[in-house]
């Protein structure tokens, strides 16, 4: 709360009027933005749309939901990227965006199998560019009925999967055996490793905190996140994507002007300082880390990394463990170069790319994140 806002708030009638509205404000859940979670597998009959209604629940960077699908060819889904939904400052080569598209494809394939459809995926059939995704198809997916198809045991966790952005419980250690249990879920070529030892936790807490500080202290990368803040129900419903701050506390802070994009960007403000403390509390409460590494780094490798990432996230859900990706040190912009090199020295063998790094632990239950409905994503 900065001084001017505090004075305005404490000035007489404003605070009384504001308090009177808190009850109404606090109950404003962004129901429409969460509806796609309830609609998955329910509102569509057509097999491709049924599968896609789950795919749109995929984890993806900054919840940009950069997918668009063309269903004009029978039995076929053509996946393209929405080029207006990239993260040019923190993800200049669209590597992370591609991973998110891999998560989307994996959930689509898993959901199709539930309905007895096998999906043949042709990735980047017209080629790809490693410096930027473009208008060419990311995948052409062909659906084919197959009654012999096995179902995926991870599918039942799709509805409860989360990226948990809350501090983890410092009193609950993570069983090191879980690294192997979760890692076994990766079947698309990633090498999974992790560490829950005190020494590794300390080293990676430090490195991920430093990387987060670099992102926040670099104005253009921080602004890329802050521009995606959705504060309170009205903003979340208008744009069910980005970094959502909904629920009673944020609704109230937003309504009182105590949390604004402008204030957060002002490095001299309390909002900026408090925001930093809040995110660093996450890196500092890691109770272990898990990482995902690939030998190559082609677009196909990145898609396969995404397919494995969502499987890891689902396997962690099955094990009752919380996960939060910590991608800052993996980002490819000049200010991060030193940390990018160091994290690769720590976690990768020569020539390998660390595609994902996350913290592990036990966090409070967190809610579902907003989604655009499937109909908004049809070309
Ligand atoms: C490639 C990739 C990178 C991500 N990086 C981060 C990150 O650095 N920090 C974070 O809190 N979440 C990260 N996430 C998680 C997304 O923010 C999350 O998936 C999205 O907000 C949707 O929320 P949900 O996964 O709970 O449905 C990442 C996800 C992906 C796929």
Short mmCIF file of C-alpha atoms and ligand atoms in Angstrom, two decimals:
data_model
loop_
_atom_site.label_atom_id
_atom_site.label_comp_id
_atom_site.label_asym_id
_atom_site.label_seq_id
_atom_site.Cartn_x
_atom_site.Cartn_y
_atom_site.Cartn_z
CA UNK A 1 0.00 0.00 0.00
CA UNK A 2 1.63 3.27 -0.92
CA UNK A 3 1.22 6.35 1.20
CA UNK A 4 -1.11 8.24 -1.12
CA UNK A 5 -3.47 5.29 -1.47
CA UNK A 6 -3.35 4.65 2.26
CA UNK A 7 -4.29 8.25 3.00
CA UNK A 8 -7.11 8.18 0.50
CA UNK A 9 -8.41 5.00 2.00
CA UNK A 10 -8.24 6.11 5.59
CA UNK A 11 -9.91 9.39 4.70
CA UNK A 12 -13.40 9.24 6.16
CA UNK A 13 -16.28 7.98 4.09
CA UNK A 14 -14.27 6.13 1.50
CA UNK A 15 -13.20 3.44 3.92
CA UNK A 16 -16.75 3.01 5.24
CA UNK A 17 -18.20 2.68 1.76
CA UNK A 18 -15.42 0.36 0.76
CA UNK A 19 -15.87 -1.89 3.76
CA UNK A 20 -19.56 -2.17 3.07
CA UNK A 21 -18.83 -3.61 -0.35
CA UNK A 22 -16.23 -6.14 0.77
CA UNK A 23 -18.82 -8.85 1.31
CA UNK A 24 -20.04 -8.57 -2.27
CA UNK A 25 -16.53 -8.25 -3.66
CA UNK A 26 -15.19 -11.24 -1.80
CA UNK A 27 -17.75 -13.63 -3.25
CA UNK A 28 -16.99 -12.71 -6.87
CA UNK A 29 -15.53 -15.95 -8.26
CA UNK A 30 -14.79 -15.72 -12.01
CA UNK A 31 -17.22 -18.53 -12.87
CA UNK A 32 -17.25 -18.10 -16.65
CA UNK A 33 -13.43 -18.16 -16.76
CA UNK A 34 -13.44 -21.48 -14.90
CA UNK A 35 -16.35 -23.03 -16.82
CA UNK A 36 -14.12 -24.89 -19.34
CA UNK A 37 -13.04 -27.16 -16.45
CA UNK A 38 -16.65 -28.19 -15.87
CA UNK A 39 -17.40 -28.47 -19.57
CA UNK A 40 -14.53 -30.85 -20.43
CA UNK A 41 -15.95 -34.08 -21.79
CA UNK A 42 -19.48 -32.85 -21.13
CA UNK A 43 -20.76 -30.35 -23.66
CA UNK A 44 -19.47 -31.79 -26.95
CA UNK A 45 -20.44 -34.99 -28.78
CA UNK A 46 -17.98 -34.75 -31.65
CA UNK A 47 -14.86 -36.83 -30.80
CA UNK A 48 -12.28 -34.19 -31.74
CA UNK A 49 -14.07 -31.51 -29.73
CA UNK A 50 -14.45 -33.85 -26.79
CA UNK A 51 -10.68 -34.46 -26.78
CA UNK A 52 -9.92 -30.78 -27.29
CA UNK A 53 -12.14 -29.78 -24.39
CA UNK A 54 -9.51 -31.48 -22.18
CA UNK A 55 -6.51 -30.25 -24.18
CA UNK A 56 -7.36 -26.62 -23.40
CA UNK A 57 -6.75 -27.39 -19.71
CA UNK A 58 -3.06 -27.98 -20.43
CA UNK A 59 -0.35 -26.18 -18.47
CA UNK A 60 1.31 -23.50 -20.58
CA UNK A 61 3.63 -20.55 -19.94
CA UNK A 62 1.92 -17.57 -18.30
CA UNK A 63 -1.36 -19.24 -19.22
CA UNK A 64 -1.20 -17.59 -22.64
CA UNK A 65 -3.12 -20.51 -24.20
CA UNK A 66 -1.43 -19.95 -27.55
CA UNK A 67 -3.32 -22.71 -29.35
CA UNK A 68 -5.68 -22.43 -32.32
CA UNK A 69 -7.27 -25.41 -34.05
CA UNK A 70 -8.66 -25.93 -37.53
CA UNK A 71 -11.29 -28.68 -37.71
CA UNK A 72 -12.28 -28.21 -41.36
CA UNK A 73 -10.77 -31.53 -42.49
CA UNK A 74 -12.80 -34.56 -41.30
CA UNK A 75 -11.24 -36.57 -38.45
CA UNK A 76 -8.34 -34.11 -38.35
CA UNK A 77 -7.15 -31.43 -35.96
CA UNK A 78 -4.66 -28.96 -37.38
CA UNK A 79 -2.91 -27.20 -34.50
CA UNK A 80 -1.42 -23.79 -35.07
CA UNK A 81 0.13 -21.27 -32.75
CA UNK A 82 -1.53 -17.93 -32.12
CA UNK A 83 1.35 -15.59 -32.89
CA UNK A 84 -0.24 -12.82 -30.83
CA UNK A 85 0.20 -14.94 -27.71
CA UNK A 86 3.96 -15.28 -27.55
CA UNK A 87 6.27 -14.08 -24.76
CA UNK A 88 8.96 -12.32 -26.81
CA UNK A 89 11.01 -10.99 -23.90
CA UNK A 90 11.25 -14.04 -21.63
CA UNK A 91 10.84 -16.68 -24.34
CA UNK A 92 12.45 -15.08 -27.40
CA UNK A 93 12.71 -18.30 -29.41
CA UNK A 94 9.26 -19.58 -28.39
CA UNK A 95 10.78 -22.67 -26.78
CA UNK A 96 8.46 -22.52 -23.78
CA UNK A 97 5.43 -21.72 -25.90
CA UNK A 98 6.23 -24.88 -27.90
CA UNK A 99 6.42 -26.91 -24.68
CA UNK A 100 2.93 -25.66 -23.79
CA UNK A 101 1.68 -26.82 -27.19
CA UNK A 102 3.18 -30.24 -26.44
CA UNK A 103 1.22 -30.37 -23.18
CA UNK A 104 -1.91 -29.53 -25.18
CA UNK A 105 -1.29 -32.35 -27.67
CA UNK A 106 -0.61 -34.90 -24.95
CA UNK A 107 -3.90 -34.16 -23.17
CA UNK A 108 -5.71 -34.31 -26.52
CA UNK A 109 -4.22 -37.74 -27.27
CA UNK A 110 -4.99 -39.04 -23.78
CA UNK A 111 -8.58 -37.79 -23.90
CA UNK A 112 -9.13 -39.27 -27.38
CA UNK A 113 -7.95 -42.66 -26.10
CA UNK A 114 -10.60 -42.49 -23.38
CA UNK A 115 -13.21 -42.38 -26.15
CA UNK A 116 -11.53 -45.15 -28.16
CA UNK A 117 -9.71 -42.98 -30.70
CA UNK A 118 -6.07 -43.34 -31.62
CA UNK A 119 -4.40 -40.16 -32.82
CA UNK A 120 -1.61 -40.08 -35.41
CA UNK A 121 0.47 -36.96 -34.92
CA UNK A 122 2.43 -35.43 -37.76
CA UNK A 123 4.55 -32.71 -36.12
CA UNK A 124 5.57 -29.65 -38.14
CA UNK A 125 4.64 -31.29 -41.47
CA UNK A 126 5.66 -28.14 -43.37
CA UNK A 127 8.88 -27.67 -41.39
CA UNK A 128 9.77 -25.28 -38.61
CA UNK A 129 12.06 -22.45 -37.67
CA UNK A 130 14.13 -22.71 -34.50
CA UNK A 131 14.25 -18.98 -33.99
CA UNK A 132 10.49 -18.41 -34.11
CA UNK A 133 7.23 -20.27 -34.49
CA UNK A 134 5.27 -19.13 -37.51
CA UNK A 135 1.97 -19.72 -39.27
CA UNK A 136 2.82 -23.24 -40.41
CA UNK A 137 1.00 -26.08 -38.66
CA UNK A 138 2.50 -27.27 -35.40
CA UNK A 139 0.76 -30.61 -35.78
CA UNK A 140 -1.69 -32.40 -38.01
CA UNK A 141 -3.53 -34.91 -35.83
CA UNK A 142 -5.64 -37.64 -37.41
CA UNK A 143 -8.25 -39.39 -35.29
CA UNK A 144 -8.96 -43.05 -35.98
CA UNK A 145 -11.30 -45.33 -34.08
CA UNK A 146 -9.49 -48.15 -32.32
CA UNK A 147 -11.44 -50.28 -29.89
CA UNK A 148 -8.33 -52.13 -28.73
CA UNK A 149 -6.71 -48.96 -27.42
CA UNK A 150 -5.52 -48.87 -23.80
CA UNK A 151 -6.38 -45.91 -21.61
CA UNK A 152 -3.83 -43.84 -19.79
CA UNK A 153 -3.78 -44.20 -15.99
CA UNK A 154 -2.76 -40.54 -15.66
CA UNK A 155 -5.90 -39.24 -17.35
CA UNK A 156 -7.97 -39.41 -14.17
CA UNK A 157 -5.81 -36.65 -12.67
CA UNK A 158 -6.38 -34.08 -15.41
CA UNK A 159 -9.04 -32.22 -13.42
CA UNK A 160 -6.97 -31.92 -10.26
CA UNK A 161 -3.61 -31.10 -11.89
CA UNK A 162 -2.27 -27.67 -10.93
CA UNK A 163 0.84 -25.55 -11.11
CA UNK A 164 1.06 -24.62 -7.45
CA UNK A 165 2.26 -21.03 -7.02
CA UNK A 166 1.97 -20.97 -3.22
CA UNK A 167 4.79 -21.43 -0.69
CA UNK A 168 5.36 -25.06 0.26
CA UNK A 169 5.29 -26.52 3.77
CA UNK A 170 8.80 -26.31 5.21
CA UNK A 171 8.04 -29.03 7.73
CA UNK A 172 7.24 -31.70 5.11
CA UNK A 173 10.15 -33.28 3.32
CA UNK A 174 9.81 -34.98 -0.05
CA UNK A 175 10.55 -38.70 -0.26
CA UNK A 176 13.49 -39.00 -2.71
CA UNK A 177 11.88 -42.14 -4.17
CA UNK A 178 9.16 -39.91 -5.63
CA UNK A 179 11.61 -38.51 -8.19
CA UNK A 180 11.77 -41.96 -9.78
CA UNK A 181 8.03 -42.59 -9.42
CA UNK A 182 7.16 -39.32 -11.12
CA UNK A 183 9.99 -39.58 -13.64
CA UNK A 184 8.66 -42.93 -14.83
CA UNK A 185 5.65 -41.10 -16.29
CA UNK A 186 7.82 -39.50 -18.99
CA UNK A 187 7.58 -41.65 -22.12
CA UNK A 188 8.43 -39.22 -24.92
CA UNK A 189 12.21 -39.17 -24.66
CA UNK A 190 13.06 -36.75 -21.86
CA UNK A 191 15.61 -37.57 -19.22
CA UNK A 192 14.17 -36.83 -15.78
CA UNK A 193 16.22 -36.24 -12.71
CA UNK A 194 15.79 -34.52 -9.40
CA UNK A 195 17.23 -34.02 -5.98
CA UNK A 196 15.77 -33.61 -2.50
CA UNK A 197 19.05 -33.42 -0.57
CA UNK A 198 19.69 -30.40 1.64
CA UNK A 199 22.71 -29.36 -0.40
CA UNK A 200 20.91 -29.47 -3.73
CA UNK A 201 17.85 -27.72 -2.30
CA UNK A 202 20.05 -24.91 -0.97
CA UNK A 203 21.95 -24.52 -4.26
CA UNK A 204 18.84 -24.51 -6.41
CA UNK A 205 16.86 -22.27 -4.07
CA UNK A 206 19.67 -19.76 -4.42
CA UNK A 207 20.02 -20.03 -8.18
CA UNK A 208 16.27 -19.91 -8.88
CA UNK A 209 15.84 -16.94 -6.52
CA UNK A 210 18.66 -15.07 -8.24
CA UNK A 211 17.13 -15.81 -11.63
CA UNK A 212 13.74 -14.57 -10.45
CA UNK A 213 15.37 -11.37 -9.21
CA UNK A 214 16.97 -10.86 -12.63
CA UNK A 215 13.61 -11.26 -14.36
CA UNK A 216 11.97 -8.78 -11.97
CA UNK A 217 14.83 -6.28 -12.09
CA UNK A 218 14.96 -6.29 -15.90
CA UNK A 219 12.22 -3.80 -16.78
CA UNK A 220 11.11 -5.32 -20.10
CA UNK A 221 10.91 -8.91 -18.80
CA UNK A 222 9.09 -7.86 -15.65
CA UNK A 223 6.66 -5.73 -17.67
CA UNK A 224 5.89 -8.73 -19.88
CA UNK A 225 4.50 -10.49 -16.79
CA UNK A 226 2.84 -7.48 -15.21
CA UNK A 227 1.03 -6.67 -18.47
CA UNK A 228 -0.57 -10.10 -18.12
CA UNK A 229 -1.86 -9.53 -14.58
CA UNK A 230 -5.61 -10.01 -14.40
CA UNK A 231 -6.69 -8.43 -11.12
CA UNK A 232 -10.15 -9.34 -9.85
CA UNK A 233 -13.15 -11.04 -11.40
CA UNK A 234 -13.98 -8.47 -14.08
CA UNK A 235 -10.49 -8.58 -15.58
CA UNK A 236 -10.25 -12.37 -15.36
CA UNK A 237 -13.62 -12.85 -17.03
CA UNK A 238 -12.71 -10.37 -19.80
CA UNK A 239 -9.39 -12.16 -20.44
CA UNK A 240 -9.38 -15.66 -18.92
CA UNK A 241 -5.64 -16.12 -19.37
CA UNK A 242 -2.37 -14.62 -18.12
CA UNK A 243 -1.53 -14.37 -14.45
CA UNK A 244 -4.78 -14.37 -12.56
CA UNK A 245 -5.23 -12.70 -9.23
CA UNK A 246 -8.75 -13.59 -8.26
CA UNK A 247 -10.34 -14.65 -5.01
CA UNK A 248 -11.32 -12.55 -2.03
CA UNK A 249 -7.98 -10.99 -1.16
CA UNK A 250 -7.01 -9.85 -4.65
CA UNK A 251 -10.57 -8.79 -5.45
CA UNK A 252 -10.46 -6.49 -2.45
CA UNK A 253 -6.93 -5.21 -3.11
CA UNK A 254 -7.88 -4.53 -6.72
CA UNK A 255 -11.12 -2.80 -5.79
CA UNK A 256 -9.29 -0.47 -3.40
CA UNK A 257 -6.53 0.28 -5.90
CA UNK A 258 -4.03 -1.39 -3.58
CA UNK A 259 -2.88 -3.69 -6.35
CA UNK A 260 -2.44 -2.21 -9.80
CA UNK A 261 -0.22 -2.94 -12.77
CA UNK A 262 1.23 0.58 -12.62
CA UNK A 263 2.01 0.32 -8.91
CA UNK A 264 3.64 -3.07 -9.33
CA UNK A 265 5.92 -1.74 -12.07
CA UNK A 266 7.03 1.19 -9.92
CA UNK A 267 10.22 -0.14 -8.33
CA UNK A 268 9.99 2.39 -5.51
CA UNK A 269 6.51 1.24 -4.46
CA UNK A 270 5.47 -1.07 -1.64
CA UNK A 271 3.50 -3.08 -4.20
CA UNK A 272 6.70 -3.85 -6.09
CA UNK A 273 8.55 -4.81 -2.90
CA UNK A 274 5.69 -6.97 -1.62
CA UNK A 275 5.30 -8.69 -4.98
CA UNK A 276 8.97 -9.61 -4.94
CA UNK A 277 8.79 -10.97 -1.41
CA UNK A 278 5.77 -13.08 -2.37
CA UNK A 279 7.39 -14.77 -5.38
CA UNK A 280 10.71 -15.31 -3.63
CA UNK A 281 8.85 -17.07 -0.84
CA UNK A 282 8.04 -19.68 -3.46
CA UNK A 283 11.61 -20.34 -4.61
CA UNK A 284 12.75 -20.31 -0.97
CA UNK A 285 10.28 -23.00 0.10
CA UNK A 286 11.30 -25.59 -2.48
CA UNK A 287 11.61 -28.94 -0.69
CA UNK A 288 13.24 -30.58 -3.67
CA UNK A 289 13.59 -30.01 -7.39
CA UNK A 290 12.90 -32.04 -10.49
CA UNK A 291 14.18 -31.29 -13.97
CA UNK A 292 13.60 -32.47 -17.48
CA UNK A 293 16.38 -32.59 -20.01
CA UNK A 294 16.48 -33.42 -23.72
CA UNK A 295 19.39 -34.44 -25.87
CA UNK A 296 18.29 -32.35 -28.86
CA UNK A 297 16.44 -29.06 -28.93
CA UNK A 298 14.49 -29.17 -32.19
CA UNK A 299 10.87 -28.09 -32.31
CA UNK A 300 9.89 -31.75 -32.19
CA UNK A 301 12.07 -32.24 -29.09
CA UNK A 302 10.33 -29.28 -27.48
CA UNK A 303 6.86 -30.67 -28.30
CA UNK A 304 7.89 -34.03 -26.86
CA UNK A 305 9.24 -32.26 -23.78
CA UNK A 306 5.81 -30.70 -23.33
CA UNK A 307 4.11 -34.05 -23.79
CA UNK A 308 6.30 -35.40 -21.00
CA UNK A 309 5.97 -32.31 -18.81
CA UNK A 310 2.21 -32.63 -18.44
CA UNK A 311 2.67 -36.33 -17.69
CA UNK A 312 5.10 -35.46 -14.89
CA UNK A 313 2.67 -32.88 -13.54
CA UNK A 314 -0.13 -35.49 -13.60
CA UNK A 315 2.07 -38.11 -11.94
CA UNK A 316 2.96 -35.63 -9.17
CA UNK A 317 -0.76 -34.96 -8.72
CA UNK A 318 -1.33 -38.71 -8.40
CA UNK A 319 1.37 -38.84 -5.72
CA UNK A 320 -0.19 -35.92 -3.81
CA UNK A 321 2.85 -33.74 -4.44
CA UNK A 322 2.77 -30.08 -5.50
CA UNK A 323 4.88 -28.74 -8.35
CA UNK A 324 5.72 -25.32 -9.66
CA UNK A 325 7.88 -24.77 -12.75
CA UNK A 326 10.65 -22.25 -12.13
CA UNK A 327 11.63 -21.29 -15.65
CA UNK A 328 13.55 -18.07 -15.15
CA UNK A 329 17.07 -19.56 -15.26
CA UNK A 330 16.12 -21.46 -18.44
CA UNK A 331 15.23 -18.32 -20.33
CA UNK A 332 17.27 -17.21 -23.27
CA UNK A 333 17.77 -13.45 -23.02
CA UNK A 334 21.10 -11.72 -22.47
CA UNK A 335 20.64 -10.68 -18.83
CA UNK A 336 19.96 -14.34 -17.92
CA UNK A 337 22.88 -15.81 -19.87
CA UNK A 338 25.09 -16.44 -16.86
CA UNK A 339 22.36 -18.27 -14.93
CA UNK A 340 21.36 -20.19 -18.06
CA UNK A 341 24.94 -21.43 -18.34
CA UNK A 342 25.17 -22.28 -14.65
CA UNK A 343 21.92 -24.23 -14.55
CA UNK A 344 23.07 -26.22 -17.58
CA UNK A 345 26.41 -26.91 -15.93
CA UNK A 346 24.56 -28.18 -12.87
CA UNK A 347 21.76 -30.21 -14.44
CA UNK A 348 22.64 -31.13 -18.02
CA UNK A 349 25.29 -33.24 -19.68
CA UNK A 350 27.27 -31.82 -22.59
CA UNK A 351 24.95 -30.71 -25.38
CA UNK A 352 21.72 -31.35 -23.48
CA UNK A 353 19.02 -28.72 -22.95
CA UNK A 354 17.19 -28.30 -19.66
CA UNK A 355 13.60 -27.90 -20.84
CA UNK A 356 11.84 -27.68 -17.47
CA UNK A 357 12.87 -27.20 -13.86
CA UNK A 358 10.37 -27.22 -11.02
CA UNK A 359 10.26 -27.12 -7.27
CA UNK A 360 8.58 -29.90 -5.33
CA UNK A 361 6.85 -29.89 -1.98
CA UNK A 362 3.50 -29.84 -0.28
CA UNK A 363 1.44 -26.72 -0.79
CA UNK A 364 -2.08 -25.70 0.08
CA UNK A 365 -4.80 -26.71 -2.36
CA UNK A 366 -4.99 -24.13 -5.12
CA UNK A 367 -7.88 -23.40 -7.45
CA UNK A 368 -8.21 -24.04 -11.16
CA UNK A 369 -6.72 -21.44 -13.47
CA UNK A 370 -8.88 -19.62 -16.02
CA UNK A 371 -9.28 -20.82 -19.58
CA UNK A 372 -10.72 -19.49 -22.82
CA UNK A 373 -13.47 -21.85 -23.98
CA UNK A 374 -12.71 -24.16 -26.89
CA UNK A 375 -15.07 -22.22 -29.16
CA UNK A 376 -12.78 -19.19 -28.82
CA UNK A 377 -9.89 -21.28 -30.16
CA UNK A 378 -11.45 -22.64 -33.35
CA UNK A 379 -10.10 -21.21 -36.58
C1 LIG B 1 6.88 -24.21 -20.44
C2 LIG B 1 6.23 -23.77 -19.16
C3 LIG B 1 6.90 -22.88 -18.32
C4 LIG B 1 6.32 -22.47 -17.12
N1 LIG B 1 7.02 -21.65 -16.27
C5 LIG B 1 6.47 -21.27 -15.10
C6 LIG B 1 7.20 -20.47 -14.17
O1 LIG B 1 8.34 -20.10 -14.40
N2 LIG B 1 6.59 -20.13 -13.02
C7 LIG B 1 5.32 -20.53 -12.72
O2 LIG B 1 4.80 -20.20 -11.66
N3 LIG B 1 4.61 -21.29 -13.57
C8 LIG B 1 5.15 -21.68 -14.74
N4 LIG B 1 4.45 -22.49 -15.59
C9 LIG B 1 3.09 -22.91 -15.22
C10 LIG B 1 2.04 -22.02 -15.88
O3 LIG B 1 2.07 -20.73 -15.35
C11 LIG B 1 0.66 -22.68 -15.70
O4 LIG B 1 0.66 -23.88 -16.41
C12 LIG B 1 -0.48 -21.81 -16.17
O5 LIG B 1 -0.57 -20.63 -15.42
C13 LIG B 1 -1.80 -22.54 -16.06
O6 LIG B 1 -2.03 -22.97 -14.74
P1 LIG B 1 -2.25 -24.50 -14.39
O7 LIG B 1 -1.04 -25.26 -14.82
O8 LIG B 1 -2.43 -24.53 -12.88
O9 LIG B 1 -3.48 -24.96 -15.12
C14 LIG B 1 5.01 -22.93 -16.78
C15 LIG B 1 4.36 -23.83 -17.63
C16 LIG B 1 4.95 -24.26 -18.80
C17 LIG B 1 4.23 -25.26 -19.67
#
